[in-house]
mmCIF file of C-alpha atoms in Angstrom:
data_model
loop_
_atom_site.group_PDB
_atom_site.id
_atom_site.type_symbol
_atom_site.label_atom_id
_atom_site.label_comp_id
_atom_site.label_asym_id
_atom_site.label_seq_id
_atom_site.Cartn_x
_atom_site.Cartn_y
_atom_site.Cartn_z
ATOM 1 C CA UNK V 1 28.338 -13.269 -15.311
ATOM 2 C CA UNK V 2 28.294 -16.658 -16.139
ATOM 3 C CA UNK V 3 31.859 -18.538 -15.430
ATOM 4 C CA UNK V 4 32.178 -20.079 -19.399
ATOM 5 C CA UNK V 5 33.268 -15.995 -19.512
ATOM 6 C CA UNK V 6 36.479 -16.588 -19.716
ATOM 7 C CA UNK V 7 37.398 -13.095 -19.253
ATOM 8 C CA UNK V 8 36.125 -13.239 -15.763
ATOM 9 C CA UNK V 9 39.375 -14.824 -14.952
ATOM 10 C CA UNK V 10 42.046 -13.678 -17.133
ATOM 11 C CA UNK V 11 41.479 -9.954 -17.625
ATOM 12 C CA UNK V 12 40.955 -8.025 -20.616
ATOM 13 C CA UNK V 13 43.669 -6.917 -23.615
ATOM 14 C CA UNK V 14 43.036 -3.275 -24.110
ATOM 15 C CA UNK V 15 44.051 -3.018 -27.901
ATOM 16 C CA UNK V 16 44.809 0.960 -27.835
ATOM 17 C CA UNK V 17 46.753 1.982 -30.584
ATOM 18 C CA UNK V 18 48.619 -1.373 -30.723
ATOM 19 C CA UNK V 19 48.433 -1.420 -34.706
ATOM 20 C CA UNK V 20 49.791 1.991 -35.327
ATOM 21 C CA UNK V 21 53.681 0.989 -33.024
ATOM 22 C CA UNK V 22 55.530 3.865 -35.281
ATOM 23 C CA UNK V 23 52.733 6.300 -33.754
ATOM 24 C CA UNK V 24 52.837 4.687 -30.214
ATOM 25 C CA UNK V 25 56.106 6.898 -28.932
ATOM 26 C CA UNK V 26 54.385 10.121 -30.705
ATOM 27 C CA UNK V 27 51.447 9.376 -28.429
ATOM 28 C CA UNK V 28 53.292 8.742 -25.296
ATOM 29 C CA UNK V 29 55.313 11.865 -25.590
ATOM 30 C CA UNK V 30 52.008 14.363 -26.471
ATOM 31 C CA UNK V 31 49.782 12.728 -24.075
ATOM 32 C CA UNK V 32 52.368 12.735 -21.216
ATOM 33 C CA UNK V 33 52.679 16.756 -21.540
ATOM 34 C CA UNK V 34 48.999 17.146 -22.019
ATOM 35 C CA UNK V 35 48.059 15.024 -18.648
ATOM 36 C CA UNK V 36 50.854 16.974 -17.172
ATOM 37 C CA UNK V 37 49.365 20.259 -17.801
ATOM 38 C CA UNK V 38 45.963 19.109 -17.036
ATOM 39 C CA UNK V 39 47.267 18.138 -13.593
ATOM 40 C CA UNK V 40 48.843 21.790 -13.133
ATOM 41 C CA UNK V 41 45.641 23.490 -14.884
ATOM 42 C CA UNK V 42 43.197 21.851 -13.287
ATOM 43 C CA UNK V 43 44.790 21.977 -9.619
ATOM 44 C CA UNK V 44 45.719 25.991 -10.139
ATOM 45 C CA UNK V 45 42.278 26.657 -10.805
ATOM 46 C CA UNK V 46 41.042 24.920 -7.436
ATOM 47 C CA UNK V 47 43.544 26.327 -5.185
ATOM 48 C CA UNK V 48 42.592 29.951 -6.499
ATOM 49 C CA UNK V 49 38.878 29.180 -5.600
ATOM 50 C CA UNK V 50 39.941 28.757 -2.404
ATOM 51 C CA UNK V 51 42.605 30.808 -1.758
ATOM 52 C CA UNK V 52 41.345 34.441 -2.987
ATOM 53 C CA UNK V 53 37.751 35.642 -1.277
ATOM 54 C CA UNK V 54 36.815 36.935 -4.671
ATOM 55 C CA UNK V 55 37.121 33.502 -6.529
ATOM 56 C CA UNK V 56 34.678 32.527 -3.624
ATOM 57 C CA UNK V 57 31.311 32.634 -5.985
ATOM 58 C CA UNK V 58 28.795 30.306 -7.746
ATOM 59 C CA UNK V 59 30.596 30.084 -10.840
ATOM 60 C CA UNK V 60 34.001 29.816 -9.282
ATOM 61 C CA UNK V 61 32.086 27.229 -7.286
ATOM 62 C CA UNK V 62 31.007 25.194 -10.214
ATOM 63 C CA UNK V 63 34.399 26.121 -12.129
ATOM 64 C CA UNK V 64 36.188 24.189 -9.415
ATOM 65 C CA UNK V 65 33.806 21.119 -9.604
ATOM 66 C CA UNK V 66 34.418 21.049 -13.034
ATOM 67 C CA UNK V 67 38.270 21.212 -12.572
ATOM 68 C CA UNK V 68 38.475 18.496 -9.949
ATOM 69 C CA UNK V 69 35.966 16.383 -11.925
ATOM 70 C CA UNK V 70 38.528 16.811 -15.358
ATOM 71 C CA UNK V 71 41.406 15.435 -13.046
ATOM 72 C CA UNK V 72 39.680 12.879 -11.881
ATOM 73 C CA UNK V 73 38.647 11.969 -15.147
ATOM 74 C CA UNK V 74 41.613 11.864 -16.918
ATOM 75 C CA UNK V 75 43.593 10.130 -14.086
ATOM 76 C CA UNK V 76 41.196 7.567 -14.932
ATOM 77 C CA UNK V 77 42.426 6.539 -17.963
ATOM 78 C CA UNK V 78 45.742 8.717 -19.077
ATOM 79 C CA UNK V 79 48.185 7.130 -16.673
ATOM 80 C CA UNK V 80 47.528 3.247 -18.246
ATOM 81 C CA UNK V 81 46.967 4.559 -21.571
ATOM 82 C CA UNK V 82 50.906 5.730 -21.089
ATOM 83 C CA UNK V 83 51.988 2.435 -19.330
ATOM 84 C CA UNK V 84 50.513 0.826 -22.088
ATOM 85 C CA UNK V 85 52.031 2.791 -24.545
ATOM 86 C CA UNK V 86 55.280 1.801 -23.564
ATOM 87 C CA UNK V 87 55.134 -1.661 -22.296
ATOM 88 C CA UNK V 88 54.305 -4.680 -24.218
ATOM 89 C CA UNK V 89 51.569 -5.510 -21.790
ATOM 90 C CA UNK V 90 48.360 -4.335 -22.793
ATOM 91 C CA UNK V 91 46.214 -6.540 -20.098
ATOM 92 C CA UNK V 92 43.952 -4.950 -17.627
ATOM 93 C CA UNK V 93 42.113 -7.315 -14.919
ATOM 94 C CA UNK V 94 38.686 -7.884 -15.140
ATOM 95 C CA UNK V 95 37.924 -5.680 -11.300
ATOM 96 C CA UNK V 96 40.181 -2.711 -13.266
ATOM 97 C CA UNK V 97 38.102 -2.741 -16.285
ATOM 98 C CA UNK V 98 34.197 -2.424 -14.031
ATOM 99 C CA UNK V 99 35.977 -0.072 -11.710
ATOM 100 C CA UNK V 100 37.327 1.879 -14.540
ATOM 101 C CA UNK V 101 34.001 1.793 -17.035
ATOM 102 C CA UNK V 102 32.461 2.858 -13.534
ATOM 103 C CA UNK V 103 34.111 5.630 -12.735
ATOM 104 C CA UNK V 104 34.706 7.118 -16.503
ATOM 105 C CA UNK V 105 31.286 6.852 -17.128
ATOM 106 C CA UNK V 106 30.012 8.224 -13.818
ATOM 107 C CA UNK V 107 32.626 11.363 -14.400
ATOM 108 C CA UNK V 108 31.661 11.645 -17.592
ATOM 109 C CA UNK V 109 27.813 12.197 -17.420
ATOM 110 C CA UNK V 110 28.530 14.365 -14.181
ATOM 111 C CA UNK V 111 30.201 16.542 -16.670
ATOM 112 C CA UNK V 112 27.380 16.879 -18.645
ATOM 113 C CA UNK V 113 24.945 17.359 -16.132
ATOM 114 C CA UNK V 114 27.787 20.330 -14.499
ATOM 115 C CA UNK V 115 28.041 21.939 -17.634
ATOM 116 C CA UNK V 116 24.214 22.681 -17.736
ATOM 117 C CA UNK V 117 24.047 24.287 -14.053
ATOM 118 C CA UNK V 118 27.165 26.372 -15.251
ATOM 119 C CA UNK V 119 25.138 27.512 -18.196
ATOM 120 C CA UNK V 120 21.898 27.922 -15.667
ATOM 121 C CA UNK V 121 24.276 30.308 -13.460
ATOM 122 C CA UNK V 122 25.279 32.530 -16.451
ATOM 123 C CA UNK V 123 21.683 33.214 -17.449
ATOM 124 C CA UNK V 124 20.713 34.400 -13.485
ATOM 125 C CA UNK V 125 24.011 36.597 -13.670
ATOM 126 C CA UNK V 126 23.597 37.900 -16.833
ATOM 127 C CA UNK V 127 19.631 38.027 -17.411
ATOM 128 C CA UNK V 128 18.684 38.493 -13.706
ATOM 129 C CA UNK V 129 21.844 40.240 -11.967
ATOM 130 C CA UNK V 130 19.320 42.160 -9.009
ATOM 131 C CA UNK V 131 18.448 38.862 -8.071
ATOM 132 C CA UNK V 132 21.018 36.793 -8.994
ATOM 133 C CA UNK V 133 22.530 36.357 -4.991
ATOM 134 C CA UNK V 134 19.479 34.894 -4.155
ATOM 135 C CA UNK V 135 18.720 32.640 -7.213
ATOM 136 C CA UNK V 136 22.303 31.252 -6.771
ATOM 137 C CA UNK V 137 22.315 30.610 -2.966
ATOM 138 C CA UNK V 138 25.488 28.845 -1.689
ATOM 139 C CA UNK V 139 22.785 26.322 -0.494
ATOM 140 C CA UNK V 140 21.176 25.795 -4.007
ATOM 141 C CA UNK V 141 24.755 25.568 -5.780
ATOM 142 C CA UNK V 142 25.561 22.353 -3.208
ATOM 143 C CA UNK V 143 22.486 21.058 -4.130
ATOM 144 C CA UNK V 144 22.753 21.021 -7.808
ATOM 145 C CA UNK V 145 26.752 20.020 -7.944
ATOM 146 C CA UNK V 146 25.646 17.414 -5.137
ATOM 147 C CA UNK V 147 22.971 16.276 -7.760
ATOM 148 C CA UNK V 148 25.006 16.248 -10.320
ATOM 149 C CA UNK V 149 27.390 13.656 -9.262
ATOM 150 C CA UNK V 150 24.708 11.790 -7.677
ATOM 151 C CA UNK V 151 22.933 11.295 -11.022
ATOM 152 C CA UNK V 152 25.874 10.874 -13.070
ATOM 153 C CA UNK V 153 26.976 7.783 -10.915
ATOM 154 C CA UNK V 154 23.531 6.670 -10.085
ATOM 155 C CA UNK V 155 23.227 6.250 -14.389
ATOM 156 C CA UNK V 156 26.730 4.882 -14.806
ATOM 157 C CA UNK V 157 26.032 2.196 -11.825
ATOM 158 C CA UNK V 158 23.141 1.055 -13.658
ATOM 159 C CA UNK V 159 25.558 1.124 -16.964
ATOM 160 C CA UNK V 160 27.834 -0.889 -15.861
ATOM 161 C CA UNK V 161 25.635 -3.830 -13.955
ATOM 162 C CA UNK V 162 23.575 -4.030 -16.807
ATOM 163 C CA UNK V 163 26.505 -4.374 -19.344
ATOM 164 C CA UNK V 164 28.742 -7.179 -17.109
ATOM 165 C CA UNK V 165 25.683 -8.831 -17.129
ATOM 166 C CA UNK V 166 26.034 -9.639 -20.425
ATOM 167 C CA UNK V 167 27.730 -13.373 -21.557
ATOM 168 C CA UNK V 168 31.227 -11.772 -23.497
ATOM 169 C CA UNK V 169 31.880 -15.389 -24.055
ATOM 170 C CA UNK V 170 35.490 -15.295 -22.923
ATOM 171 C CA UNK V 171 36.809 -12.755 -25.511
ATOM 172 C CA UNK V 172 38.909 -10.654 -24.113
ATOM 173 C CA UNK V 173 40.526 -8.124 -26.499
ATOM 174 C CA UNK V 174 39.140 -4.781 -26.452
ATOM 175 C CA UNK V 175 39.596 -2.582 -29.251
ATOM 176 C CA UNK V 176 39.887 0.741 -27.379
ATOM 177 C CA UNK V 177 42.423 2.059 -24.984
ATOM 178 C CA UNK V 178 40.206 2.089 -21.795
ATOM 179 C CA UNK V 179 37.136 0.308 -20.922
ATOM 180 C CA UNK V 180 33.948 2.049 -22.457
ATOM 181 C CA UNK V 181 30.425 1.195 -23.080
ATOM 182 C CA UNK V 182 30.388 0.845 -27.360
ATOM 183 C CA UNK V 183 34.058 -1.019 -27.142
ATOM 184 C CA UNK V 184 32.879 -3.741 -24.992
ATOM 185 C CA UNK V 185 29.310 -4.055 -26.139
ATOM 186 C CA UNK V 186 31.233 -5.141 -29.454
ATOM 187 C CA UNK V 187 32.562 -8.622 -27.161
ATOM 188 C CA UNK V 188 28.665 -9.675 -26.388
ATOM 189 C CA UNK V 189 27.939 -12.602 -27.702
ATOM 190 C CA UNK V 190 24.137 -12.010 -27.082
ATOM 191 C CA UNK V 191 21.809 -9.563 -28.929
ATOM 192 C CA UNK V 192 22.408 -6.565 -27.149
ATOM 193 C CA UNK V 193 19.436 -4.555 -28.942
ATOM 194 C CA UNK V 194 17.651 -3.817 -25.748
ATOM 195 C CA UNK V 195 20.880 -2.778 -24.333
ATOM 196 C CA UNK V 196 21.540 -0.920 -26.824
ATOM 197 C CA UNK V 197 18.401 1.383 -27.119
ATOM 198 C CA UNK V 198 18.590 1.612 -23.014
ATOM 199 C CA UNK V 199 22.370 3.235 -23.975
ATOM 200 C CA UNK V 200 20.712 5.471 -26.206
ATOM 201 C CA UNK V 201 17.910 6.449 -24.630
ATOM 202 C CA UNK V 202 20.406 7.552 -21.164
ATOM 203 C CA UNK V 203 22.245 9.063 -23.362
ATOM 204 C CA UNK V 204 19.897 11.073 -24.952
ATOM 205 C CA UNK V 205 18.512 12.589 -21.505
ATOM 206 C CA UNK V 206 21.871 12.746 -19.767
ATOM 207 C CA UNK V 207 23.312 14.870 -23.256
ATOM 208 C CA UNK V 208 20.106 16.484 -24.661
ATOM 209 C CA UNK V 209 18.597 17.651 -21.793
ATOM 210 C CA UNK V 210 21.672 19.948 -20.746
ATOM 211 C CA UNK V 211 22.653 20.594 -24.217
ATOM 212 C CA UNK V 212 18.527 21.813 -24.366
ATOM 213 C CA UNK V 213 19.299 23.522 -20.989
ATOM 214 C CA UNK V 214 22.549 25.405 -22.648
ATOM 215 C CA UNK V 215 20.894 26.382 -25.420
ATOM 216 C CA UNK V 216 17.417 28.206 -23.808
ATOM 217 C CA UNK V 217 19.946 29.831 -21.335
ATOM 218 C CA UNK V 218 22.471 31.342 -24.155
ATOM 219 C CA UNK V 219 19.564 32.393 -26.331
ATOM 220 C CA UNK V 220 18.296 34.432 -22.876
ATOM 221 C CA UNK V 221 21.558 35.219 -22.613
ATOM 222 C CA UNK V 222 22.592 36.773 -25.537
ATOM 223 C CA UNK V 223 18.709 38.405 -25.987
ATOM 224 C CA UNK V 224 19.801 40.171 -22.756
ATOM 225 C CA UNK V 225 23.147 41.414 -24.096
ATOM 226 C CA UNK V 226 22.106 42.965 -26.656
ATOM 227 C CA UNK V 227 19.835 45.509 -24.596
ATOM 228 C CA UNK V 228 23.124 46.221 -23.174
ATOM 229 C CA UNK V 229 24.057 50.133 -24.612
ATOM 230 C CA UNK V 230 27.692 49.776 -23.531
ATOM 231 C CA UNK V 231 29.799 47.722 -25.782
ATOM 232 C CA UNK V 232 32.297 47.485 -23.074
ATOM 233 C CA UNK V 233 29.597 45.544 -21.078
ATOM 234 C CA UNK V 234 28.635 43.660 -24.032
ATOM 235 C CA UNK V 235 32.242 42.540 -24.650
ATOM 236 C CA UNK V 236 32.359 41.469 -21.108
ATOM 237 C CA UNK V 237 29.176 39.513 -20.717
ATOM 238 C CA UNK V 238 30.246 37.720 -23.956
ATOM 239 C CA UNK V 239 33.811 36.861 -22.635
ATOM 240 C CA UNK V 240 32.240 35.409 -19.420
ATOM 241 C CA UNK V 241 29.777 33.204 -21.609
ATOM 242 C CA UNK V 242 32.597 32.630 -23.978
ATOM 243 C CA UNK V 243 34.602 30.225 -22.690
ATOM 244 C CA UNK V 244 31.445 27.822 -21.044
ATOM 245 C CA UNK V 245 30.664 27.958 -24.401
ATOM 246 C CA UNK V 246 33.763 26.630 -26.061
ATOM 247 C CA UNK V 247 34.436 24.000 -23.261
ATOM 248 C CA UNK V 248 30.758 23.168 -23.775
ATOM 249 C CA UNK V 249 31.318 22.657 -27.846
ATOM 250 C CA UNK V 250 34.668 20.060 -27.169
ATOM 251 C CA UNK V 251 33.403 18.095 -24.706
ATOM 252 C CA UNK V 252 29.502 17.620 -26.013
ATOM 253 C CA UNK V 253 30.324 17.538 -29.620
ATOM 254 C CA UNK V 254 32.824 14.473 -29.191
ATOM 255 C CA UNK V 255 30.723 12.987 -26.711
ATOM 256 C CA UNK V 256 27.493 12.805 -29.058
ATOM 257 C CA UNK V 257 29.647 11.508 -31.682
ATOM 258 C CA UNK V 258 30.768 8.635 -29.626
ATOM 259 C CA UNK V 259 27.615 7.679 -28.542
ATOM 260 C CA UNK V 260 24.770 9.197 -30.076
ATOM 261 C CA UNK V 261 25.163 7.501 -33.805
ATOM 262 C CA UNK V 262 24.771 3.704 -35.296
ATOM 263 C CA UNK V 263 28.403 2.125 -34.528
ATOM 264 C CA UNK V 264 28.029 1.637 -38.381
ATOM 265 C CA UNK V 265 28.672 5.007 -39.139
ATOM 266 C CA UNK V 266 32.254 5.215 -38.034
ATOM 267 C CA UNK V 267 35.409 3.073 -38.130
ATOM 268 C CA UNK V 268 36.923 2.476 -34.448
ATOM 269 C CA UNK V 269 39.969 4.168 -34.914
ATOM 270 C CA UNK V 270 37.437 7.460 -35.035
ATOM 271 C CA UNK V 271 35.804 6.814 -31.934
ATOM 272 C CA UNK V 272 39.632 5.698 -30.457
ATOM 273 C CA UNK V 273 40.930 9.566 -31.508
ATOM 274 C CA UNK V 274 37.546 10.908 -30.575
ATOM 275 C CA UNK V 275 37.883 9.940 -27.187
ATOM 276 C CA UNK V 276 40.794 11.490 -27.049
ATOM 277 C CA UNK V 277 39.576 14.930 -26.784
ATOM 278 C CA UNK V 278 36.988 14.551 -24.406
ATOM 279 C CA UNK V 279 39.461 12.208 -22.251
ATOM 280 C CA UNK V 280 42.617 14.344 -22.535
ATOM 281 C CA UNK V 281 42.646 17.244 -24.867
ATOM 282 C CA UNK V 282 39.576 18.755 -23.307
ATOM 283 C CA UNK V 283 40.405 18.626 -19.350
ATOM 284 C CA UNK V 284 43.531 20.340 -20.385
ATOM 285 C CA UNK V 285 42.807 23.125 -22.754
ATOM 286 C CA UNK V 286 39.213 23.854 -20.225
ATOM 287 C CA UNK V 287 41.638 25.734 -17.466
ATOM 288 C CA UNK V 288 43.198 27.624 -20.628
ATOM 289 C CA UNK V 289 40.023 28.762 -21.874
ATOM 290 C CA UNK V 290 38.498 29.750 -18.888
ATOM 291 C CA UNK V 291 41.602 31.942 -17.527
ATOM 292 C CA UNK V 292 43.159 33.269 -20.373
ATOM 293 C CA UNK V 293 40.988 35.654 -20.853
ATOM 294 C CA UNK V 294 39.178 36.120 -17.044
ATOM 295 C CA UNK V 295 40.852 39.052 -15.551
ATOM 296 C CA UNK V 296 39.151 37.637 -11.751
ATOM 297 C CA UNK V 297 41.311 34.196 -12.801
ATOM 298 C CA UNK V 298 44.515 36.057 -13.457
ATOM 299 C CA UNK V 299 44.774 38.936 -11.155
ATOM 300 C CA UNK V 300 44.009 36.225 -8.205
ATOM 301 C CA UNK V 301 47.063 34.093 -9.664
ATOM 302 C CA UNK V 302 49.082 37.177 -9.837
ATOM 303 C CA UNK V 303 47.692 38.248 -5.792
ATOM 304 C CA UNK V 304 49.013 34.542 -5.150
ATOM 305 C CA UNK V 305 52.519 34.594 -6.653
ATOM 306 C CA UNK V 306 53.053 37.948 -5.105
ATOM 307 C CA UNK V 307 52.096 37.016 -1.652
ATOM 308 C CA UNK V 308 54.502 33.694 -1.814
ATOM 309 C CA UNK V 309 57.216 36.189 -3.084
ATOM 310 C CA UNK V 310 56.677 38.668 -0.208
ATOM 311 C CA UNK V 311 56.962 35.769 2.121
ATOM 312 C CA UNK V 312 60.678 35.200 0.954
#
């Protein structure tokens, strides 16, 4: 980046929610419990994988990838969004802000690509359960969480050169409360068309593709539920799909808003309380959705609190 950038030096101004101050303190207080319980969710789900033998399966597997990915992700950008909800100083230096677009973005296209194999993993348990220990070998699982993560950062390192490589011409205030792609494409000062259809393009393979993915799989899924005389086993091959499914709505429906339409279409205080839910609201409501109802999730919880009680 060219040294004229003024920004290179002093930082950037993370705007946030700066012109709303009466709703600031609201914020602070909802999003503090939220992160909170995101932390506890998130962390409760991993130690179960790992503590009870019969958490210690593919989804379970994936389920805590996901969970470690949401706290990752939200540690991100929660903990300055509350500093900066209760300080005067907005500022975030210009190493925070590539470090921070690098890692949100890299987290956040891992998700996507996570949420597909989860979906992949239902459809061999459900549509191919005399087989389904060897489709989902522990070695295959490794390999498509490892790929996963490798493609979502390899994408969001290419992001995030290509976009500092852009001349911002020493603006500095982002309208946004953490460093994302659309916020600071709006402080080029070039044409950023080519940019902009790359972003597009990336997003349409690392969204479409698993959303394409999610879709084929349910539609096998639910094609092999019905066959299913027993509504007792229906209602329990639903409840498993269930919950991938409503995790799966939150976090892609938010996401393709935020990045799949013309910035034209939508003020920025949309995409601002958009991004909340796939930032915040859905890391901590995924652990609720995916336990409150799994009777493997709770009775391992319950085998856990017992076993510290008996220890008294």
């Amino acid at each position: 980046m060219e040294q004229k950038n003024g920004s290179s030096f002093m930082g950037f101004i993370l705007l946030g929610f700066s012109d709303r101050p009466q709703l600031e303190l609201v914020l602070f207080v909802v999003l503090l419990i939220f992160y909170l319980f995101t932390l506890l969710g998130n962390a409760t789900i991993i130690a179960l994988a790992q503590l009870d033998p019969h958490l210690q399966t593919p989804m379970y597997f994936f389920l805590s990838n996901l969970s470690f990915l949401d706290l990752c992700y939200t540690t991100s950008t929660v903990p300055q969004l509350l500093v900066h909800l209760r300080t005067a100083d907005k500022s975030i230096s210009y190493g925070g802000c590539v470090v921070q677009l690098f890692v949100a973005l890299g987290l956040g296209c891992t998700e996507c690509l996570l949420l597909g194999v989860m979906a992949f993993d239902r459809y061999a348990a459900i549509c191919k359960p005399l087989q389904y220990t060897v489709i989902m070998h522990p070695r295959l699982c490794a390999l498509m969480a490892s790929a996963s993560w490798f493609i979502g950062f390899g994408n969001s390192s290419l992001q995030t050169v290509l976009l500092f490589l852009l001349s911002l011409c020493g603006r500095n205030k982002i309208d946004h409360f953490f460093c994302e792609v659309p916020a600071l494409l709006k402080l080029a000062c070039v044409d950023t068309t080519v940019y902009e259809s790359e972003v597009f393009f990336v997003g349409v393979v690392i969204l479409l593709i698993p959303v394409a993915l999610i879709i084929f799989s349910y539609g096998q899924i639910v094609r092999a539920v019905l066959r299913i005389k027993s509504s007792a086993g229906q209602r329990k091959a639903f409840g498993t799909c269930g919950s991938h499914i409503t995790v799966v709505s939150l976090f892609y429906g938010t996401a393709i808003y935020a990045y799949l339409q013309p910035s034209n279409n939508y003020s920025q205080d949309q995409v601002k309380f958009v991004s909340l839910f796939y930032t915040i609201v859905t890391p901590t409501v995924s652990p609720v959705i995916y336990t409150l109802r799994n009777k493997d999730v709770t009775g391992a919880m319950k085998k856990v609190l017992c076993r510290g009680q008996d220890s008294r």
